[in-house]
XYZ file of C-alpha atoms in Angstrom:
583
model
C 59.635 1.920 100.040
C 63.205 3.110 100.477
C 63.796 5.317 103.492
C 66.892 7.303 104.448
C 67.534 4.812 107.221
C 67.240 1.914 104.789
C 69.742 3.584 102.470
C 72.246 3.980 105.286
C 72.193 0.291 106.189
C 71.483 -1.325 102.802
C 74.120 -3.266 100.846
C 76.526 -1.400 98.573
C 77.872 -2.096 95.108
C 81.558 -3.015 95.042
C 81.821 -3.399 91.254
C 79.405 -3.132 88.378
C 76.871 -3.140 86.999
C 78.427 -4.808 83.979
C 76.392 -5.687 80.920
C 77.675 -9.085 79.856
C 75.592 -11.131 77.417
C 73.092 -9.065 75.408
C 71.062 -10.609 72.595
C 67.870 -9.564 70.824
C 65.454 -10.429 73.645
C 67.566 -11.281 76.705
C 70.572 -10.065 78.639
C 72.641 -10.692 81.764
C 73.994 -8.088 84.182
C 76.806 -8.837 86.668
C 77.507 -7.085 89.971
C 79.679 -7.489 93.044
C 78.159 -6.404 96.361
C 79.504 -5.968 99.870
C 77.168 -8.549 101.399
C 74.401 -11.043 100.667
C 71.354 -9.389 99.129
C 68.727 -9.373 96.398
C 69.732 -7.597 93.190
C 66.949 -5.953 91.172
C 67.199 -4.625 87.611
C 64.231 -3.728 85.394
C 61.843 -5.613 87.656
C 63.857 -8.846 87.679
C 65.566 -9.999 90.851
C 68.315 -12.478 91.648
C 69.992 -13.456 94.916
C 73.723 -13.023 95.276
C 76.046 -16.004 95.563
C 79.099 -16.221 97.796
C 82.730 -17.143 97.112
C 85.133 -16.958 100.079
C 83.201 -14.179 101.766
C 82.665 -12.126 98.589
C 79.207 -11.684 97.078
C 78.171 -11.524 93.435
C 74.971 -11.353 91.441
C 74.028 -12.250 87.881
C 70.606 -10.993 86.851
C 69.005 -12.592 83.783
C 66.681 -10.272 81.871
C 64.304 -11.823 79.352
C 61.279 -10.709 77.359
C 63.114 -7.680 75.977
C 62.214 -6.134 72.626
C 64.730 -6.448 69.760
C 66.465 -3.180 68.954
C 65.204 -1.527 72.131
C 67.011 0.982 74.347
C 66.080 0.907 78.031
C 67.600 2.980 80.808
C 68.076 0.947 83.966
C 68.967 1.246 87.626
C 70.324 -1.296 90.109
C 68.678 -1.791 93.499
C 70.100 -3.893 96.336
C 67.479 -5.049 98.840
C 65.191 -2.391 97.399
C 67.648 0.515 97.686
C 68.893 2.057 94.429
C 72.701 1.885 94.301
C 73.230 2.672 90.622
C 73.626 5.196 89.096
C 76.081 6.635 91.584
C 75.100 10.007 93.061
C 76.688 12.911 91.223
C 77.913 10.852 88.271
C 79.155 12.934 85.336
C 78.089 10.246 82.873
C 74.700 9.753 81.181
C 72.233 7.156 82.522
C 73.095 3.509 81.944
C 71.146 1.965 79.102
C 70.616 -1.583 77.845
C 70.542 -1.793 74.030
C 69.366 -5.114 72.614
C 70.568 -6.403 69.265
C 68.610 -5.800 66.087
C 68.743 -7.443 62.666
C 68.090 -4.025 61.114
C 71.276 -2.211 62.083
C 74.981 -2.734 61.370
C 76.994 -4.924 63.745
C 79.847 -3.156 65.545
C 82.386 -5.166 67.535
C 84.985 -3.229 69.515
C 88.045 -5.191 70.594
C 91.506 -5.052 72.102
C 93.589 -6.395 74.972
C 96.170 -5.694 77.675
C 95.194 -3.144 80.273
C 96.918 -2.053 83.440
C 94.528 -0.221 85.721
C 93.919 3.484 85.633
C 94.201 4.046 89.383
C 91.391 5.993 91.005
C 93.033 8.302 93.603
C 90.465 7.941 96.357
C 91.176 5.857 99.456
C 94.873 5.492 98.616
C 97.824 6.663 100.653
C 99.889 9.584 99.360
C 102.794 7.266 98.564
C 100.583 4.979 96.491
C 98.954 7.920 94.687
C 102.382 9.222 93.692
C 103.489 5.795 92.468
C 100.231 5.394 90.539
C 100.753 8.766 88.867
C 104.227 7.723 87.708
C 103.004 4.394 86.324
C 100.066 5.998 84.525
C 102.276 8.663 82.957
C 104.506 5.918 81.545
C 101.538 3.981 80.176
C 99.788 6.967 78.577
C 96.044 7.496 78.218
C 93.841 4.442 78.708
C 91.880 3.593 75.561
C 88.886 2.410 77.600
C 88.725 5.747 79.412
C 88.909 7.498 76.056
C 86.192 5.208 74.687
C 83.927 6.063 77.631
C 84.465 9.791 77.165
C 83.748 9.462 73.444
C 80.592 7.369 73.783
C 79.165 9.698 76.420
C 79.019 12.435 73.781
C 77.821 10.611 70.648
C 74.411 9.194 69.625
C 73.756 5.675 70.859
C 73.329 4.335 67.335
C 77.088 4.813 66.916
C 77.936 2.699 69.961
C 79.500 -0.768 69.540
C 77.265 -3.780 70.176
C 79.884 -5.407 72.366
C 83.464 -5.061 73.565
C 85.600 -8.158 72.991
C 88.372 -8.173 75.604
C 90.992 -10.593 74.337
C 93.255 -11.155 77.319
C 95.287 -9.551 80.090
C 92.275 -7.865 81.656
C 94.326 -7.948 84.875
C 98.009 -8.530 85.636
C 98.437 -11.110 88.384
C 102.202 -10.827 88.140
C 102.261 -7.015 87.867
C 99.683 -5.717 90.362
C 99.195 -1.971 90.505
C 99.886 0.307 93.479
C 96.448 -0.083 95.063
C 96.617 -3.869 94.929
C 100.176 -3.905 96.250
C 99.094 -1.765 99.195
C 96.228 -4.182 99.891
C 98.554 -7.189 99.551
C 101.009 -5.795 102.102
C 98.273 -5.357 104.701
C 96.669 -8.695 103.832
C 99.949 -10.575 104.229
C 100.801 -8.769 107.439
C 97.531 -10.010 108.917
C 98.219 -13.535 107.623
C 101.705 -13.538 109.162
C 100.213 -12.652 112.539
C 97.804 -15.607 112.428
C 98.257 -18.410 115.001
C 99.477 -20.673 112.192
C 101.281 -18.410 109.697
C 101.288 -19.353 106.026
C 104.803 -20.165 104.852
C 103.848 -20.628 101.188
C 103.600 -16.918 100.405
C 104.028 -15.668 96.858
C 106.635 -12.991 96.055
C 105.778 -9.384 96.889
C 104.988 -8.554 93.251
C 102.676 -11.551 92.704
C 99.077 -11.977 93.823
C 98.766 -15.098 95.944
C 95.157 -15.997 96.652
C 91.517 -15.299 95.865
C 91.408 -12.336 98.252
C 94.259 -10.641 96.416
C 92.743 -11.426 93.021
C 89.551 -9.692 94.163
C 91.632 -6.622 95.022
C 93.240 -6.820 91.579
C 89.849 -6.767 89.838
C 88.657 -3.909 92.057
C 91.697 -1.909 91.013
C 91.096 -2.709 87.341
C 87.371 -1.983 87.185
C 86.624 0.672 89.826
C 87.558 3.751 87.814
C 84.311 5.738 87.183
C 84.724 5.961 83.402
C 85.345 2.226 83.084
C 82.424 1.383 85.379
C 80.101 3.474 83.234
C 81.497 2.016 79.998
C 80.906 -1.523 81.248
C 77.371 -0.556 82.305
C 76.391 0.431 78.749
C 78.539 -1.744 76.439
C 78.293 -5.549 76.803
C 81.608 -7.312 77.330
C 82.864 -10.733 76.274
C 86.217 -11.845 77.702
C 88.889 -14.502 77.363
C 92.055 -14.707 79.436
C 95.710 -14.644 78.445
C 98.848 -15.285 80.464
C 98.948 -12.206 82.723
C 95.450 -12.923 84.041
C 97.262 -15.864 85.651
C 101.054 -15.454 85.287
C 103.494 -14.272 82.635
C 104.280 -17.050 80.103
C 101.562 -19.287 81.551
C 101.720 -22.718 79.873
C 104.580 -21.741 77.572
C 106.304 -25.120 77.800
C 106.627 -28.330 79.794
C 109.676 -26.942 81.573
C 107.801 -23.773 82.486
C 105.003 -25.841 84.037
C 107.485 -27.999 85.947
C 109.204 -24.919 87.354
C 105.890 -23.273 88.281
C 104.358 -26.300 89.991
C 107.516 -26.790 92.073
C 106.972 -23.451 93.803
C 105.245 -23.868 97.192
C 102.785 -21.043 96.523
C 101.786 -22.043 92.979
C 98.964 -24.444 93.889
C 96.946 -21.754 95.631
C 97.831 -19.211 92.948
C 96.552 -21.244 90.000
C 93.457 -22.294 91.942
C 92.669 -18.673 92.816
C 93.346 -17.528 89.257
C 90.763 -19.934 87.826
C 88.265 -19.218 90.620
C 88.438 -15.475 90.095
C 88.443 -15.810 86.308
C 85.227 -17.821 86.433
C 83.555 -15.268 88.712
C 84.736 -12.017 87.172
C 85.109 -12.942 83.501
C 83.787 -16.309 82.342
C 80.357 -16.432 84.001
C 79.116 -13.421 82.075
C 80.194 -14.889 78.737
C 77.426 -17.493 78.871
C 73.991 -16.789 77.349
C 70.936 -17.608 79.492
C 70.277 -20.879 77.647
C 73.772 -22.155 78.485
C 73.568 -20.863 82.045
C 70.451 -22.959 82.538
C 72.383 -26.155 81.792
C 75.832 -25.204 83.121
C 76.833 -27.651 85.848
C 79.160 -25.276 87.691
C 76.614 -22.441 87.748
C 73.993 -24.816 89.083
C 76.271 -25.956 91.911
C 77.392 -22.407 92.747
C 73.806 -21.287 93.304
C 73.125 -24.245 95.599
C 76.116 -23.677 97.889
C 76.423 -21.403 100.884
C 80.026 -20.632 99.985
C 80.838 -21.776 96.447
C 84.620 -21.659 96.908
C 84.935 -25.494 97.045
C 82.941 -25.832 93.807
C 85.225 -23.402 92.010
C 88.337 -24.933 93.580
C 87.342 -28.282 92.070
C 86.755 -26.599 88.700
C 90.178 -24.947 88.970
C 91.951 -28.234 89.621
C 90.249 -29.890 86.665
C 90.956 -26.903 84.414
C 94.643 -26.930 85.312
C 94.772 -30.641 84.449
C 92.922 -30.109 81.130
C 90.220 -32.477 82.319
C 87.384 -33.352 79.922
C 84.286 -31.211 80.210
C 86.026 -27.960 81.156
C 85.786 -25.290 78.484
C 86.319 -21.542 78.586
C 86.127 -20.990 74.816
C 82.734 -19.747 73.668
C 80.856 -18.581 70.585
C 78.561 -15.609 69.995
C 76.291 -14.743 67.102
C 75.481 -11.172 66.057
C 72.952 -11.446 63.248
C 74.888 -13.094 60.407
C 78.255 -12.561 62.117
C 79.771 -15.533 63.952
C 82.377 -14.851 66.661
C 84.549 -17.583 68.193
C 86.466 -16.655 71.359
C 89.155 -19.325 71.603
C 90.973 -20.197 74.830
C 94.597 -20.163 73.669
C 96.085 -20.678 77.143
C 94.530 -23.210 79.487
C 94.120 -26.045 76.947
C 97.704 -26.054 75.696
C 99.575 -29.324 75.249
C 103.192 -28.557 76.123
C 104.763 -32.014 76.129
C 105.148 -34.311 73.134
C 103.410 -32.795 70.125
C 102.923 -29.206 71.241
C 99.434 -27.803 70.630
C 98.081 -24.372 71.464
C 94.694 -26.030 72.061
C 94.189 -29.743 72.593
C 92.312 -32.039 70.229
C 88.954 -31.730 72.000
C 89.109 -27.931 72.082
C 90.080 -27.753 68.418
C 87.208 -30.033 67.462
C 84.847 -27.732 69.353
C 86.263 -24.753 67.444
C 85.853 -26.351 64.025
C 82.282 -27.362 64.886
C 81.406 -23.931 66.304
C 82.506 -22.094 63.177
C 80.368 -24.230 60.857
C 77.346 -22.493 59.355
C 76.134 -20.124 56.672
C 77.606 -16.882 57.972
C 78.070 -13.550 56.229
C 81.208 -12.955 58.293
C 83.349 -15.003 60.675
C 85.572 -13.642 63.454
C 88.132 -15.883 65.173
C 89.440 -14.331 68.397
C 92.654 -15.646 69.926
C 94.426 -13.968 72.820
C 97.754 -14.599 71.062
C 98.078 -13.706 67.363
C 98.684 -16.470 64.806
C 100.106 -14.171 62.119
C 103.054 -12.219 63.457
C 105.497 -10.014 61.549
C 107.567 -12.436 59.496
C 110.795 -12.012 61.475
C 109.025 -12.819 64.746
C 107.087 -15.711 63.198
C 110.225 -17.411 61.929
C 112.051 -16.831 65.228
C 109.279 -18.612 67.130
C 109.095 -21.476 64.642
C 112.894 -21.873 64.844
C 112.796 -21.778 68.629
C 110.203 -24.562 68.847
C 112.380 -26.840 66.749
C 115.587 -26.024 68.616
C 113.954 -26.282 72.056
C 112.604 -29.656 70.967
C 116.121 -30.970 70.333
C 116.578 -30.425 66.583
C 120.106 -29.098 67.201
C 120.978 -31.193 70.257
C 120.550 -30.968 74.024
C 122.776 -27.954 74.563
C 120.908 -25.944 71.951
C 117.605 -27.162 73.430
C 118.499 -25.709 76.827
C 119.486 -22.437 75.177
C 116.255 -22.443 73.180
C 114.136 -22.953 76.294
C 115.836 -20.039 78.043
C 115.175 -17.823 75.039
C 111.581 -19.048 74.773
C 110.798 -17.848 78.283
C 112.948 -14.709 78.175
C 111.574 -13.447 74.843
C 107.964 -14.717 75.132
C 108.288 -17.003 72.103
C 104.925 -18.634 72.744
C 102.443 -17.651 70.064
C 100.926 -19.822 67.326
C 104.181 -20.163 65.315
C 105.765 -21.728 68.426
C 103.112 -24.476 68.232
C 103.748 -25.637 64.687
C 101.122 -28.384 64.496
C 98.414 -25.992 65.678
C 99.512 -23.444 63.081
C 99.140 -26.089 60.361
C 95.659 -26.928 61.672
C 94.747 -23.244 61.602
C 95.921 -22.888 57.993
C 93.648 -25.736 57.007
C 90.659 -24.382 58.945
C 91.010 -20.935 57.392
C 91.044 -22.598 53.991
C 87.955 -24.661 54.796
C 86.043 -21.568 55.908
C 87.197 -19.385 53.002
C 86.229 -22.031 50.416
C 82.810 -22.744 51.911
C 83.662 -26.225 53.186
C 82.379 -25.269 56.647
C 79.075 -24.012 55.219
C 76.158 -26.441 54.717
C 75.272 -24.484 51.581
C 78.887 -24.408 50.393
C 78.808 -20.622 50.672
C 81.909 -19.020 52.238
C 81.569 -15.873 54.337
C 82.320 -12.535 52.721
C 85.062 -11.957 55.267
C 87.080 -14.031 57.704
C 88.977 -12.021 60.300
C 91.294 -13.173 63.062
C 91.421 -10.684 65.931
C 94.032 -10.743 68.648
C 96.176 -8.741 71.061
C 98.986 -9.547 73.531
C 101.999 -8.132 71.699
C 101.648 -4.439 72.649
C 101.404 -3.127 69.130
C 98.584 -3.033 66.596
C 98.291 -3.695 62.872
C 96.106 -5.004 60.070
C 97.417 -7.856 57.917
C 95.936 -9.078 54.635
C 96.123 -12.860 54.181
C 96.551 -14.768 50.927
C 95.456 -18.415 50.994
C 96.535 -20.668 48.120
C 93.836 -22.686 46.391
C 93.254 -26.118 47.934
C 95.120 -25.166 51.119
C 92.361 -27.095 52.875
C 92.575 -30.039 50.509
C 90.021 -31.056 47.931
C 86.389 -30.359 48.929
C 84.484 -33.343 50.268
C 82.201 -35.164 47.868
C 78.651 -33.864 47.948
C 79.540 -30.317 49.037
C 78.843 -27.226 46.961
C 82.337 -25.837 47.603
C 84.729 -25.854 44.638
C 88.003 -25.207 46.488
C 88.365 -21.595 45.359
C 89.177 -18.959 47.987
C 86.202 -16.604 48.046
C 86.474 -14.896 51.455
C 88.516 -11.797 52.203
C 90.892 -12.952 54.964
C 92.562 -10.615 57.456
C 94.160 -10.484 60.863
C 93.575 -7.417 63.047
C 95.714 -7.077 66.165
C 94.883 -4.414 68.753
C 97.101 -4.121 71.828
C 97.329 -2.524 74.310
C 94.333 -0.732 75.802
C 96.676 0.711 78.430
C 100.226 -0.522 78.833
C 103.781 0.609 78.158
C 106.449 -1.000 75.983
C 110.121 -0.202 76.673
C 111.798 1.707 73.794
C 114.293 -1.135 73.264
C 111.411 -3.549 72.691
C 109.835 -1.163 70.180
C 113.114 -1.057 68.245
C 113.422 -4.857 68.320
C 109.827 -5.304 67.125
C 110.366 -2.887 64.251
C 113.539 -4.723 63.197
C 111.787 -8.095 63.315
C 108.941 -6.623 61.260
C 111.297 -5.440 58.514
C 111.904 -7.275 55.250
C 115.498 -7.970 56.304
C 114.360 -9.469 59.603
C 111.926 -11.706 57.759
C 114.537 -12.957 55.288
C 117.064 -13.737 58.018
C 114.454 -15.478 60.158
C 113.172 -17.584 57.259
C 116.667 -18.829 56.448
C 117.467 -19.782 60.050
C 114.115 -21.454 60.744
C 114.425 -23.505 57.548
C 117.783 -24.836 58.736
C 116.046 -26.083 61.888
C 113.336 -27.827 59.864
C 110.504 -25.489 60.867
C 107.216 -25.527 58.956
C 107.109 -23.078 56.056
C 103.636 -21.489 55.991
C 101.495 -22.149 52.951
C 99.589 -18.921 53.414
C 101.155 -15.505 52.984
C 100.350 -12.326 54.858
C 101.488 -8.742 54.759
C 100.910 -5.853 57.132
C 98.825 -3.304 55.242
C 98.127 -0.853 58.091
C 100.398 -0.087 61.036
C 102.159 -1.156 63.116
C 101.277 1.311 65.875
C 102.976 1.263 69.263
C 100.298 3.166 71.169
C 97.270 2.587 73.395
C 94.433 1.752 71.011
C 90.967 0.315 70.566
C 89.662 -1.160 67.310
C 86.163 -1.679 65.889
C 84.928 -4.115 63.258
C 81.742 -2.980 61.491
C 79.526 -5.243 59.386
C 76.640 -4.176 57.163
C 75.350 -6.903 54.867
C 78.397 -8.304 53.091
C 80.448 -5.163 53.713
C 83.124 -5.267 56.404
C 85.248 -2.414 57.732
C 87.764 -1.938 60.521
C 89.037 1.161 62.278
C 91.846 1.685 64.753
C 91.660 4.584 67.219
C 94.544 5.775 69.388
C 93.892 7.302 72.807
C 94.971 10.823 73.624
C 94.378 13.448 76.314
C 93.590 17.060 75.471
C 95.149 20.072 77.172
C 92.649 19.790 80.014
C 93.581 16.140 80.565
C 90.315 14.807 79.147
C 90.816 11.471 77.359
C 89.707 11.222 73.739
C 90.045 8.950 70.730
C 91.862 9.919 67.554
C 91.505 7.965 64.319
C 94.697 6.142 63.356
C 93.354 4.365 60.284
C 90.118 3.037 58.806
C 90.076 0.326 56.147
C 87.481 -1.519 54.122
C 87.851 -5.308 54.248
C 85.171 -6.193 51.672
């Protein structure tokens, strides 16, 4: 029995609870605690594991009823620590999937933290207020406020977070304050560390932990994550701006004395805070890293080894994953850590691409391909990136190559068009899916949608695939080569971030017909690949904080984009920007 004395001395929650994987009969819940303890949820318990003095728990819940709704609490060593006393939000509830209701997938990317004012100095609170005013209203805060007031049957089944969950190269005021104190203590150590990252860059696992605390401590976000399952994949800012853009970028990064610890800490923290919860219980049971982590006293060496292998693109390391929601197949593709940046540039290496093509195979009503960087950009931007890859590769000589590399890094020319061979592979895969060549029954899905973020504006693009873009169907298949799927790309970015006005103007120019014509002419002169497929932006673009939702009901598919606003009282809310039917 819990006593007042027990409550005073019992462990505390640092972050969470976060619903991560939720299926029809099982789920996982993630927490961070302030010390070693037993975590209990709905009668199931799990011990915490340790990484560099920080403690985490992942509770696996099984035997749940499909389509059920169960309120839950979190107890640490028998003392209830969630819900928080005095919370303004409804109780946390776990909703399992059901075959009998529509599938709703919320998605988006790019979020700088909404800084909670408590425990911060006055100077940091003032700086946080300035940064938040520039970034506008956070879409996740607005989503939380909205969901708290609507029936649960209107809630999304999951939130797909497609990159830049944290900004390792742009930490917020709270993290910067922590970093200053942390580095002051390190400098006073008997053997000071001389390989210290710049003041505006997180340096080690300790500082990454502070970064995640800043990102996920806000009460509205904590409640949202406690009721809506999350699936996550990283992008560059989770590690460093322009991460794995090119061979030269990697050479410059690895030459810095502080980079080794930085990349190791980035992968360690990503595994703990983001990747672990992506895995369903069946995969957790056979995951080698998870098995080792639970056997260690301090699992930091296990994750350091994983980080080194991940940075080297070693075989057997994979952060991409697949989820199934009824007849909807979702592929979350790692478009960052498996890049090949020397020789034939690839946005994912051969092994990762083979996994993707295998994972998408099946008789699905709908297929969703999630990539942290969008394949189908406004035509002017697409052609600029394709041109830049050719020029940086030496198509116009060494001098032009050096210029191209500088522009690649300065302008973030690093999306799918800047990896021409991968773009060609993607064209073919989309054709194979849309013609039924990836279906054992030869039956293509009703819709095929790419979802993405990264570029700080949102839009919906309709895609036209020419017949036989994937080549003639293989002998013995039921597919006839005709395009039968509705194909779209939906980009939603940011959740909460600001874009300078000059960048907005440049993006609008590149998105114009004139920008596309000029870019096409220049890229053709450099010998860039001319896409076989065609796409056009049918909704947007919007340069605002947004969240999007895909909804599937039978063969019908819809998408909606909501912008975040604050009312006169400062309460965040969502406002419909556009809804569209895909099939």
